[in-house]
Coordinates of N, CA and C in Angstrom, one line a residue:
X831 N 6.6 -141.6 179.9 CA 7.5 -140.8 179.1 C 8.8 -140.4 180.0
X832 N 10.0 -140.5 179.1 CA 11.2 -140.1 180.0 C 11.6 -138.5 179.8
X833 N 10.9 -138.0 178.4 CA 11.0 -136.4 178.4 C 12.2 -136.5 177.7
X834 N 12.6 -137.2 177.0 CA 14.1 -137.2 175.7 C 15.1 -137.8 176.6
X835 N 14.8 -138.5 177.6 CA 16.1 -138.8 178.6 C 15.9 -138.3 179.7
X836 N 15.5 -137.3 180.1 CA 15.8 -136.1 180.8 C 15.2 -136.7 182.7
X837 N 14.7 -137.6 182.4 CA 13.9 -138.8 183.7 C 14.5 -139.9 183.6
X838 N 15.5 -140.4 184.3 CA 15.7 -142.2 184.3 C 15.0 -142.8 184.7
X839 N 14.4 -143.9 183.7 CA 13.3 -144.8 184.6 C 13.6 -145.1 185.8
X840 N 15.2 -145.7 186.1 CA 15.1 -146.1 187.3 C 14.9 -145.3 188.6
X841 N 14.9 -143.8 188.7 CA 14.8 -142.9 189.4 C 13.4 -142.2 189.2
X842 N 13.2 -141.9 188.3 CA 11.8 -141.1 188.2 C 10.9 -142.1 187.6
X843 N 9.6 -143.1 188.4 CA 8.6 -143.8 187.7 C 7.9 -143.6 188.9
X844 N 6.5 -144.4 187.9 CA 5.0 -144.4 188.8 C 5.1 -145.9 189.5
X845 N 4.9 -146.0 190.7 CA 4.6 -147.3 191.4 C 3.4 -147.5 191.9
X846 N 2.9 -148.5 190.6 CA 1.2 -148.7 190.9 C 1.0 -150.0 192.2
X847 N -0.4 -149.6 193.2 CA -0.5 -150.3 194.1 C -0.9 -151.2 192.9
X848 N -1.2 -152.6 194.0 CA -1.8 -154.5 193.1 C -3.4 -153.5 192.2
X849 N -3.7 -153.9 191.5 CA -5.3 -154.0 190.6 C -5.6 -155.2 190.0
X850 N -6.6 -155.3 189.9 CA -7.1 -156.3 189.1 C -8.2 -155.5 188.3
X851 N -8.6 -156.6 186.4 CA -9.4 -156.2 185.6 C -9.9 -157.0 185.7
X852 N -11.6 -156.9 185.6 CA -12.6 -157.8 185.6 C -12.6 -158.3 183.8
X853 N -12.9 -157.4 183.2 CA -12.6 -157.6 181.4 C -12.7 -156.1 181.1
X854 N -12.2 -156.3 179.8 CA -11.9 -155.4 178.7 C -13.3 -154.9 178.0
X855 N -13.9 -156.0 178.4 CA -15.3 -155.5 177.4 C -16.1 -154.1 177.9
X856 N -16.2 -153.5 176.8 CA -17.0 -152.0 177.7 C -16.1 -151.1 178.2
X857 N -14.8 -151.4 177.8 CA -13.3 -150.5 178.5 C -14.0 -148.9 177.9
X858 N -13.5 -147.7 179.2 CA -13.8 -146.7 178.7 C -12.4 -146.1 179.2
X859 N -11.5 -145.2 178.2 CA -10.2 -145.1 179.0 C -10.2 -144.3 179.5
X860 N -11.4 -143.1 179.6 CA -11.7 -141.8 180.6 C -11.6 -142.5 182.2
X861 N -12.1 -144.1 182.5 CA -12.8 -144.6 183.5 C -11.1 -144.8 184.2
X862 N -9.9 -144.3 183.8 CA -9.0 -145.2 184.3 C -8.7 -144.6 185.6
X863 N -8.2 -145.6 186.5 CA -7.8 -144.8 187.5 C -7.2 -145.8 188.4
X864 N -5.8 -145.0 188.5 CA -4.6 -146.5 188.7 C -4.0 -145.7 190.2
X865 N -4.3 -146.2 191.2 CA -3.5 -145.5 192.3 C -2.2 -146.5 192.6
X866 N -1.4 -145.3 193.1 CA -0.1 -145.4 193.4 C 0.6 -144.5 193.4
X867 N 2.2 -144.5 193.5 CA 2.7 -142.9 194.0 C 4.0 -142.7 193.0
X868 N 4.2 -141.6 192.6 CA 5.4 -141.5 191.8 C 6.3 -140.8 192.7
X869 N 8.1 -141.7 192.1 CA 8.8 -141.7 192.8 C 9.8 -140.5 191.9
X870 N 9.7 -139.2 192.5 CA 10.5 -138.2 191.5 C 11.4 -137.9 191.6
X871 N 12.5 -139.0 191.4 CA 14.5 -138.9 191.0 C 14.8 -137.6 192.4
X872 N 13.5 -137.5 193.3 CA 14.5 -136.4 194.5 C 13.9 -135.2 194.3
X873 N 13.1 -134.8 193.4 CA 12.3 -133.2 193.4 C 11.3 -133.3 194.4
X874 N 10.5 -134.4 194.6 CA 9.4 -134.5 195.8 C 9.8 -135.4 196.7
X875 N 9.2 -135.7 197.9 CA 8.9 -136.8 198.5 C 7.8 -137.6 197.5
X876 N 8.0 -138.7 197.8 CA 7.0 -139.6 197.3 C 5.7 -139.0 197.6
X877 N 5.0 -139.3 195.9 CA 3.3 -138.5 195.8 C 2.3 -139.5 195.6
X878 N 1.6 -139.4 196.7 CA 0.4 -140.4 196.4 C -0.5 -140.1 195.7
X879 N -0.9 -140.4 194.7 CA -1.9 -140.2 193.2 C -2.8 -141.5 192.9
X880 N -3.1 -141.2 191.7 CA -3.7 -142.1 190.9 C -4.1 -141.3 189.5
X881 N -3.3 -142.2 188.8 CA -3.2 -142.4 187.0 C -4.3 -142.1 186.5
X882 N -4.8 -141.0 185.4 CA -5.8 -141.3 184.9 C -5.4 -140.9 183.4
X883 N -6.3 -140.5 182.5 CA -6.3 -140.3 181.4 C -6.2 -138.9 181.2
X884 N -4.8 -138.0 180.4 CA -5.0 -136.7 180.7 C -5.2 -136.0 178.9
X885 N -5.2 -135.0 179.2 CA -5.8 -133.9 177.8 C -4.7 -134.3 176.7
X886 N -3.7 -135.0 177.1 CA -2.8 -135.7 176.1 C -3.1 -137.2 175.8
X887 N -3.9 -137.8 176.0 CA -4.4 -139.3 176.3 C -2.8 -139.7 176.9
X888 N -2.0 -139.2 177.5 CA -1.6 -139.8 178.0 C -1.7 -140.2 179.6
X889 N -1.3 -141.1 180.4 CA -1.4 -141.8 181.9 C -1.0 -140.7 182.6
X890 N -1.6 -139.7 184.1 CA -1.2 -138.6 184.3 C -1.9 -138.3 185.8
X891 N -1.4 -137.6 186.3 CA -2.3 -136.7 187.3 C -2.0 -135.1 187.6
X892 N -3.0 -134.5 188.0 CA -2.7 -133.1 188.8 C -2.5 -133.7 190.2
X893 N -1.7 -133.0 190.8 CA -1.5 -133.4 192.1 C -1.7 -131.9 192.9
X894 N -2.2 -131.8 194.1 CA -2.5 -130.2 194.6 C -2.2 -130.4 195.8
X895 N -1.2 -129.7 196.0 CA -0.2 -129.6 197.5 C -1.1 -129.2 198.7
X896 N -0.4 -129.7 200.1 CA -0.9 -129.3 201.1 C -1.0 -127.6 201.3
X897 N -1.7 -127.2 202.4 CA -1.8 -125.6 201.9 C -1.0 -125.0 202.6
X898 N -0.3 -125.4 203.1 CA 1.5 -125.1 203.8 C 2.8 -125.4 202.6
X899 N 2.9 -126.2 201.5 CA 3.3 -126.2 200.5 C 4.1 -127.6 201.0
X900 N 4.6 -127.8 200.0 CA 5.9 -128.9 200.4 C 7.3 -128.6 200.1
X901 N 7.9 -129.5 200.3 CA 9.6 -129.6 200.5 C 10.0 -129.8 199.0
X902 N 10.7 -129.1 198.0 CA 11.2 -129.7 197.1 C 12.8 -129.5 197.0
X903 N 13.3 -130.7 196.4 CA 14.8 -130.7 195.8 C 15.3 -130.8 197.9
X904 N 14.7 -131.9 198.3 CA 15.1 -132.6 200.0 C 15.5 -131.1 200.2
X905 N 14.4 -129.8 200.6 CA 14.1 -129.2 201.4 C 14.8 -127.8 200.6
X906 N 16.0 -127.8 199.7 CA 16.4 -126.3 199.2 C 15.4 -125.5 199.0
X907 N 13.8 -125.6 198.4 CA 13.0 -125.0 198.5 C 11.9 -125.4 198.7
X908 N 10.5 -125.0 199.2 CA 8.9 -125.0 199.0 C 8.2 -124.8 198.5
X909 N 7.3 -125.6 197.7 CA 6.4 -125.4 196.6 C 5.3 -125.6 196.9
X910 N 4.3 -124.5 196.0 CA 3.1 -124.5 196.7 C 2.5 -124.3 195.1
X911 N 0.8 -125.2 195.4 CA -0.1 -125.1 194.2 C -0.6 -126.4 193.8
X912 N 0.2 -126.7 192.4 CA -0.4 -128.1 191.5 C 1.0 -128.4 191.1
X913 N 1.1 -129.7 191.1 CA 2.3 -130.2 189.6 C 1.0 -131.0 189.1
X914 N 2.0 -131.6 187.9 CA 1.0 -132.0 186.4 C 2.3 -133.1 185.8
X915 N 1.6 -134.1 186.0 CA 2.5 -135.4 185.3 C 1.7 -135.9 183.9
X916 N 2.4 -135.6 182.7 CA 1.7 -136.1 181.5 C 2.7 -136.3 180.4
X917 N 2.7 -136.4 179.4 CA 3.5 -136.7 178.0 C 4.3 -135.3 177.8
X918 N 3.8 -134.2 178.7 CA 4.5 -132.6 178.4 C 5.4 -133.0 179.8
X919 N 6.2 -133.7 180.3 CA 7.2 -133.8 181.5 C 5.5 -133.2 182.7
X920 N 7.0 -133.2 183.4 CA 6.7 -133.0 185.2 C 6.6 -131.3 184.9
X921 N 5.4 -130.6 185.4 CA 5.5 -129.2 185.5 C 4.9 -128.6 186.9
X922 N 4.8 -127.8 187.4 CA 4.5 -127.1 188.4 C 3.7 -125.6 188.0
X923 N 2.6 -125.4 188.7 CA 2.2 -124.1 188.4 C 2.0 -123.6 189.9
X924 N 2.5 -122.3 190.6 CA 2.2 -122.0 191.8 C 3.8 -120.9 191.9
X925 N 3.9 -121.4 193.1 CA 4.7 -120.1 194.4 C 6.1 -121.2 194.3
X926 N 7.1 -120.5 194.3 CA 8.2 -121.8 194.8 C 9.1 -120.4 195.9
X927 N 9.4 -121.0 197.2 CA 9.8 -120.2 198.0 C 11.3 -120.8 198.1
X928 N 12.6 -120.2 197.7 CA 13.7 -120.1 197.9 C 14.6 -119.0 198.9
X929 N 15.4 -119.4 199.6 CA 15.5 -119.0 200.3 C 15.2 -117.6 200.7
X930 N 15.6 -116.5 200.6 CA 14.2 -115.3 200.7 C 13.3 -114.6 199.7
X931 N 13.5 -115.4 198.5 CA 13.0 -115.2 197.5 C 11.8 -116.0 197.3
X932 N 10.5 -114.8 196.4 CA 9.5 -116.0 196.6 C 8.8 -115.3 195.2
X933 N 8.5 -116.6 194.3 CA 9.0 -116.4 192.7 C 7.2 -117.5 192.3
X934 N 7.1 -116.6 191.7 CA 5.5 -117.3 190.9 C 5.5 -117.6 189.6
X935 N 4.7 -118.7 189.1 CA 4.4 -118.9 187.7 C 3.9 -120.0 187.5
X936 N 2.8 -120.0 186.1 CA 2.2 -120.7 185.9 C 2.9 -121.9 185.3
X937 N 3.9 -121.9 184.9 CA 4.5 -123.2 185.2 C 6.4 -123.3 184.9
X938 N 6.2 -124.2 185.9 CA 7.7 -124.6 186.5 C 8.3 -126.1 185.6
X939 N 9.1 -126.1 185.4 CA 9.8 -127.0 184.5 C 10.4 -127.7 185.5
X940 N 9.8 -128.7 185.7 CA 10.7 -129.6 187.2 C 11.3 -130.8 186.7
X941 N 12.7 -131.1 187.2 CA 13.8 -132.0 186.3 C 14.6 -132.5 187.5
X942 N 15.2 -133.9 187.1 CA 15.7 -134.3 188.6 C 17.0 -133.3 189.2
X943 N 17.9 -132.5 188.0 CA 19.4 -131.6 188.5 C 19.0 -130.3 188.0
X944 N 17.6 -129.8 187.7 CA 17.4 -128.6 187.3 C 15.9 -128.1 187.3
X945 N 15.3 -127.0 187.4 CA 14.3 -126.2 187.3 C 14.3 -124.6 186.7
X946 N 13.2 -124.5 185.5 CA 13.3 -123.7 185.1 C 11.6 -122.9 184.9
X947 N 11.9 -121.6 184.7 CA 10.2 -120.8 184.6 C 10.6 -119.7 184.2
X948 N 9.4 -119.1 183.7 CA 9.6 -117.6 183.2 C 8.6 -117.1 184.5
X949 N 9.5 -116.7 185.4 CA 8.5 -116.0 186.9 C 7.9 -114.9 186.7
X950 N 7.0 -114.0 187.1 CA 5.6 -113.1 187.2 C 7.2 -111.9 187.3
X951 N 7.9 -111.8 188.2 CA 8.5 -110.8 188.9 C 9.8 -112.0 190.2
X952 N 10.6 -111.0 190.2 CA 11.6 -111.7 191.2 C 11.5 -110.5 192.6
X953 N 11.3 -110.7 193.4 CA 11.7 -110.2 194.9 C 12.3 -111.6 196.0
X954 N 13.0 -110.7 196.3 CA 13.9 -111.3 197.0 C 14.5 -109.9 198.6
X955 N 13.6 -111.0 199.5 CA 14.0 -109.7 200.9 C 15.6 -109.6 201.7
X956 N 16.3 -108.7 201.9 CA 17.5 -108.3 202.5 C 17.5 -109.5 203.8
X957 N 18.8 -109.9 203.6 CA 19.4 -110.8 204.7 C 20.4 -110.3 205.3
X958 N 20.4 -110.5 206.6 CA 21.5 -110.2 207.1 C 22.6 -111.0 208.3
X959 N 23.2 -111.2 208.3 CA 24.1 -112.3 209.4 C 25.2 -112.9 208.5
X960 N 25.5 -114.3 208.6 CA 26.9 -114.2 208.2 C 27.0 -114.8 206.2
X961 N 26.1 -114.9 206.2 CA 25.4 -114.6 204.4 C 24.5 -113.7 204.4
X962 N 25.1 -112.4 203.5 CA 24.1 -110.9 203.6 C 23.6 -110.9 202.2
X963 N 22.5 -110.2 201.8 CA 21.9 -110.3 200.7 C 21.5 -109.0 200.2
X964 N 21.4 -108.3 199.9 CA 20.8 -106.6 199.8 C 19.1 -107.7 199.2
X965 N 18.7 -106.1 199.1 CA 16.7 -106.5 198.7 C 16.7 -106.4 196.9
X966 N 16.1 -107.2 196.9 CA 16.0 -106.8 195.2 C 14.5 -107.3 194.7
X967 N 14.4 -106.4 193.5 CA 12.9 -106.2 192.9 C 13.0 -106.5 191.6
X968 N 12.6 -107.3 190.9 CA 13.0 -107.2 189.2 C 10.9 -107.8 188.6
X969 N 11.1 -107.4 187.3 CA 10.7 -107.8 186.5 C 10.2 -109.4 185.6
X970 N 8.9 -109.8 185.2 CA 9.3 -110.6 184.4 C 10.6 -111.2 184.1
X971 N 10.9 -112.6 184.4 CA 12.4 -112.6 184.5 C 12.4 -114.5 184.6
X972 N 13.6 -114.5 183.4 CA 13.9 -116.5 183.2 C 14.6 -116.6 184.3
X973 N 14.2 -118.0 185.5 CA 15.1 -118.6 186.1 C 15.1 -119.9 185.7
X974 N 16.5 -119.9 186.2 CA 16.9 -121.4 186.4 C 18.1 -122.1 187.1
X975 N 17.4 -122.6 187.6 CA 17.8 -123.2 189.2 C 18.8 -124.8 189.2
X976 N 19.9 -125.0 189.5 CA 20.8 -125.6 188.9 C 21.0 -126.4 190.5
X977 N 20.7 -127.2 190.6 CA 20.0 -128.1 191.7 C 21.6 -128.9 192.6
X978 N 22.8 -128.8 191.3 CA 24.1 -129.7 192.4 C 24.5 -128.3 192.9
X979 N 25.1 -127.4 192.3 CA 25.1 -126.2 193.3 C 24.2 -125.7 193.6
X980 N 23.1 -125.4 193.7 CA 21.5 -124.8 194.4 C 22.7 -123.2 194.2
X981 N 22.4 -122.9 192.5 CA 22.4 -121.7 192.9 C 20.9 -121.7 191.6
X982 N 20.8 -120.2 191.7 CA 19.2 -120.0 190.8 C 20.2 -118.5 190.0
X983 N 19.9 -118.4 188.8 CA 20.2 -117.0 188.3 C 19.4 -116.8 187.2
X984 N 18.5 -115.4 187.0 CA 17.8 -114.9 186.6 C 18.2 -113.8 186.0
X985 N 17.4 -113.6 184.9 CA 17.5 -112.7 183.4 C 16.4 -112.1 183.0
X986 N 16.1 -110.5 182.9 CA 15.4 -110.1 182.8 C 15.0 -110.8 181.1
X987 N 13.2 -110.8 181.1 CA 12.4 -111.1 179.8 C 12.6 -109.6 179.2
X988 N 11.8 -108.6 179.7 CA 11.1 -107.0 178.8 C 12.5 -106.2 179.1
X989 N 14.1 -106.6 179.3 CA 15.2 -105.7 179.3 C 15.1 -104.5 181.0
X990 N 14.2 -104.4 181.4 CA 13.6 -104.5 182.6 C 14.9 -104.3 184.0
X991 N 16.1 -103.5 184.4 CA 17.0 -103.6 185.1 C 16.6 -103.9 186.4
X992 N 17.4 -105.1 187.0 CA 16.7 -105.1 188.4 C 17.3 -104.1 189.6
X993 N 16.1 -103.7 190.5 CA 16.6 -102.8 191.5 C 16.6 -103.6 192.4
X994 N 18.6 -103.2 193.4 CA 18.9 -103.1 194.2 C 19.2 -102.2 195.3
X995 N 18.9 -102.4 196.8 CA 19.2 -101.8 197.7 C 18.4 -100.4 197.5
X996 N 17.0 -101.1 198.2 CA 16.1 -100.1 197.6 C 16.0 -99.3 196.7
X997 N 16.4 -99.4 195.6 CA 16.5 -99.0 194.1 C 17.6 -97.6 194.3
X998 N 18.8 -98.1 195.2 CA 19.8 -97.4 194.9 C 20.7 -97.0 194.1
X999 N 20.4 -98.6 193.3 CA 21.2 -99.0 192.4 C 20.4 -100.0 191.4
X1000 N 20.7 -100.3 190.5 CA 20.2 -101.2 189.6 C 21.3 -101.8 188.7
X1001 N 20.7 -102.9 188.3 CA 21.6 -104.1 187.8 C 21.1 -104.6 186.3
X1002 N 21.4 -104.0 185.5 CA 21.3 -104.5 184.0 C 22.2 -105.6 183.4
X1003 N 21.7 -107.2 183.7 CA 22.8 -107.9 183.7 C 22.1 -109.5 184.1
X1004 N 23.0 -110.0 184.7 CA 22.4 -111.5 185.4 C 22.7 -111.5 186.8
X1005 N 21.6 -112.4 187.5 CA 21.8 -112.1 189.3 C 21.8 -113.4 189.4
X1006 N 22.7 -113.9 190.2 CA 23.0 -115.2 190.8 C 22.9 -115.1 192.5
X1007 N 22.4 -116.3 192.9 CA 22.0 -116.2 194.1 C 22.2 -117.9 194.7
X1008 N 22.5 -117.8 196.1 CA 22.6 -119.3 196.6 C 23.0 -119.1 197.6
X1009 N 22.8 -120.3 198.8 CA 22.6 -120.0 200.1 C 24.0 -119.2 200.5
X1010 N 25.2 -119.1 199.6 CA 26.4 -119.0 200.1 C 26.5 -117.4 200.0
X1011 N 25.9 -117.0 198.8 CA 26.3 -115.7 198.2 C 25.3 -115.1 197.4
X1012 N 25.3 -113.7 196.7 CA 24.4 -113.0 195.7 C 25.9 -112.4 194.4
X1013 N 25.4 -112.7 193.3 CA 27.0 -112.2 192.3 C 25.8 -112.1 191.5
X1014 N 26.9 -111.2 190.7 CA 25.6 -110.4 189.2 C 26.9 -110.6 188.2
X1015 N 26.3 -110.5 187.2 CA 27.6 -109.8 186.0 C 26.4 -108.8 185.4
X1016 N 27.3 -107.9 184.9 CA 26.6 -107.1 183.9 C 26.9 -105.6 184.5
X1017 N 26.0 -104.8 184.4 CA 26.0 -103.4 184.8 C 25.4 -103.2 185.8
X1018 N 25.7 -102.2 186.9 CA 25.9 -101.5 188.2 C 25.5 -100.3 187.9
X1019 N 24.2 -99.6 188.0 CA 23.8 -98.0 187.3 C 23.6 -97.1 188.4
X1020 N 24.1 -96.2 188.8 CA 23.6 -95.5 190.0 C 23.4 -94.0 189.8
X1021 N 22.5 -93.8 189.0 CA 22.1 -92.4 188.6 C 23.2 -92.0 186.9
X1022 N 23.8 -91.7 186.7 CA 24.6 -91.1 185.4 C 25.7 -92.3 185.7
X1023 N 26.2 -92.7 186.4 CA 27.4 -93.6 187.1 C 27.2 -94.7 186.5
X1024 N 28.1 -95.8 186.1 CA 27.9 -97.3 185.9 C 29.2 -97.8 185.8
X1025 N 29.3 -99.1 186.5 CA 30.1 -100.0 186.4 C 30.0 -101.1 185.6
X1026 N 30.8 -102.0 185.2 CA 30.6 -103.2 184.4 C 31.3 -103.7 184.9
X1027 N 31.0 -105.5 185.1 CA 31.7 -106.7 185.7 C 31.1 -107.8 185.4
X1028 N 32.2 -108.4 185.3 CA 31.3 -110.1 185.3 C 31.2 -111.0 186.7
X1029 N 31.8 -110.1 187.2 CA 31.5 -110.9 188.8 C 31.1 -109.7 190.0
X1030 N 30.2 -109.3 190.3 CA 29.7 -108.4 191.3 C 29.4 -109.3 192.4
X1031 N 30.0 -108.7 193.8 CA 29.6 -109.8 194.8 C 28.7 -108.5 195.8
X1032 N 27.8 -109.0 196.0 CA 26.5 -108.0 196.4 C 26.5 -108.5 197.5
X1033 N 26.7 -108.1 198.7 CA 26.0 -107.7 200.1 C 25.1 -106.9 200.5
X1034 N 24.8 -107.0 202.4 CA 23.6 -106.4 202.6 C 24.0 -104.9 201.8
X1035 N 25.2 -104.2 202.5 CA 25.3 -102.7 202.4 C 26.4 -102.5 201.2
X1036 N 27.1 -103.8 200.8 CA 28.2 -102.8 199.9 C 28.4 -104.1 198.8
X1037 N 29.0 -103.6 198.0 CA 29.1 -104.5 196.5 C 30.4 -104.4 196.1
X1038 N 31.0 -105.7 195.8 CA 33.0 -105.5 195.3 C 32.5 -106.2 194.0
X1039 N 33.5 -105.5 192.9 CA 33.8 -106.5 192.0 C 35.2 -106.8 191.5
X1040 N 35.8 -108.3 190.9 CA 36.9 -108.5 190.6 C 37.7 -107.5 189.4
X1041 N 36.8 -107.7 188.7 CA 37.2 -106.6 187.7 C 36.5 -105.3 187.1
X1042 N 36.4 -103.7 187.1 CA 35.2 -103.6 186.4 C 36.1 -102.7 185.2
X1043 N 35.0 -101.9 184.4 CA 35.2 -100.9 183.8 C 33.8 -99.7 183.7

């Protein structure tokens, strides 16, 4: 399956090692089991598997990561747990660690220019040096992860404001994040106080925005 387009065969397919069939007669298709490694358009290194028959009759495997996790999207992040190759796309259920953020869910939508999940909660720990980051805490919350700019921006699910800078402040809005920078739009709440912007540029200790009200 190419998933509506969304996998070019020539970039995302399974490369089966040589097999041979003795006969057909007595074929059981639970018995299948086709090794070789799928080649994923750039989200993995090459995965060595084998094909079997999955809960969608379609050709498939769970694959279960080393227990250090692996490299995905050539190293922007590390993923830890299972992916699942079947007629439902390429998914992921586990940990995916971006750069100080470390974001769970039982499943990850993995695509060769994008990734998406509804994560447990977002935390993300304070950076500091010559890209600063304040600490932030949030809630149940949609990401998605846009793989030519590797930026990730997340949206609270339950309306849920995320706290920043040890819940000095909170952010009712959207948080964008990537190796370069942290920007929010939306609202800035700090007790009775609130700003509005569509571009908040968040540091460790202080926050500008282009425009507010």
């Amino acid at each position: 399956t190419t998933c509506n387009g969304v996998y070019a065969r020539d970039r995302f397919y399974f490369l089966l090692d040589p097999f041979s069939v003795d006969s057909l007669r007595g074929f059981i298709p639970e018995n299948i089991l086709l090794k070789g490694k799928l080649v994923s358009a750039g989200i993995f290194e090459d995965i060595k598997e084998s094909l079997t028959v999955m809960p969608d009759l379609s050709l498939g495997f769970v694959h279960y990561m080393p227990e250090g996790g692996q490299p995905i999207y050539s190293g922007k992040g590390r993923f830890y747990n299972t992916v699942t190759l079947s007629n439902d796309c390429f998914r992921g259920n586990g940990k995916l660690d971006y750069i100080t953020a470390e974001l769970k869910s039982a499943d990850f939508m993995l695509y060769p220019d994008s990734a998406f999940a509804i994560v447990d909660r977002v935390l993300i720990e304070a950076q500091v040096g010559e890209t600063e980051y304040p600490d932030v805490e949030g809630s149940t919350s949609s990401m998605l992860w846009d793989i030519a700019s590797n930026t990730m921006s997340f949206n609270t699910i339950g309306g849920e404001p995320y706290k920043l800078y040890n819940n000095l402040l909170q952010l009712d809005g959207e948080l964008r994040y990537s190796p370069e920078k942290m920007s929010a739009g939306g609202t800035l709440i700090n007790g009775q106080g609130k700003i509005t912007s569509g571009d908040f540029m968040l540091k460790q200790k202080v926050f500008t925005a282009d425009s507010c009200s």
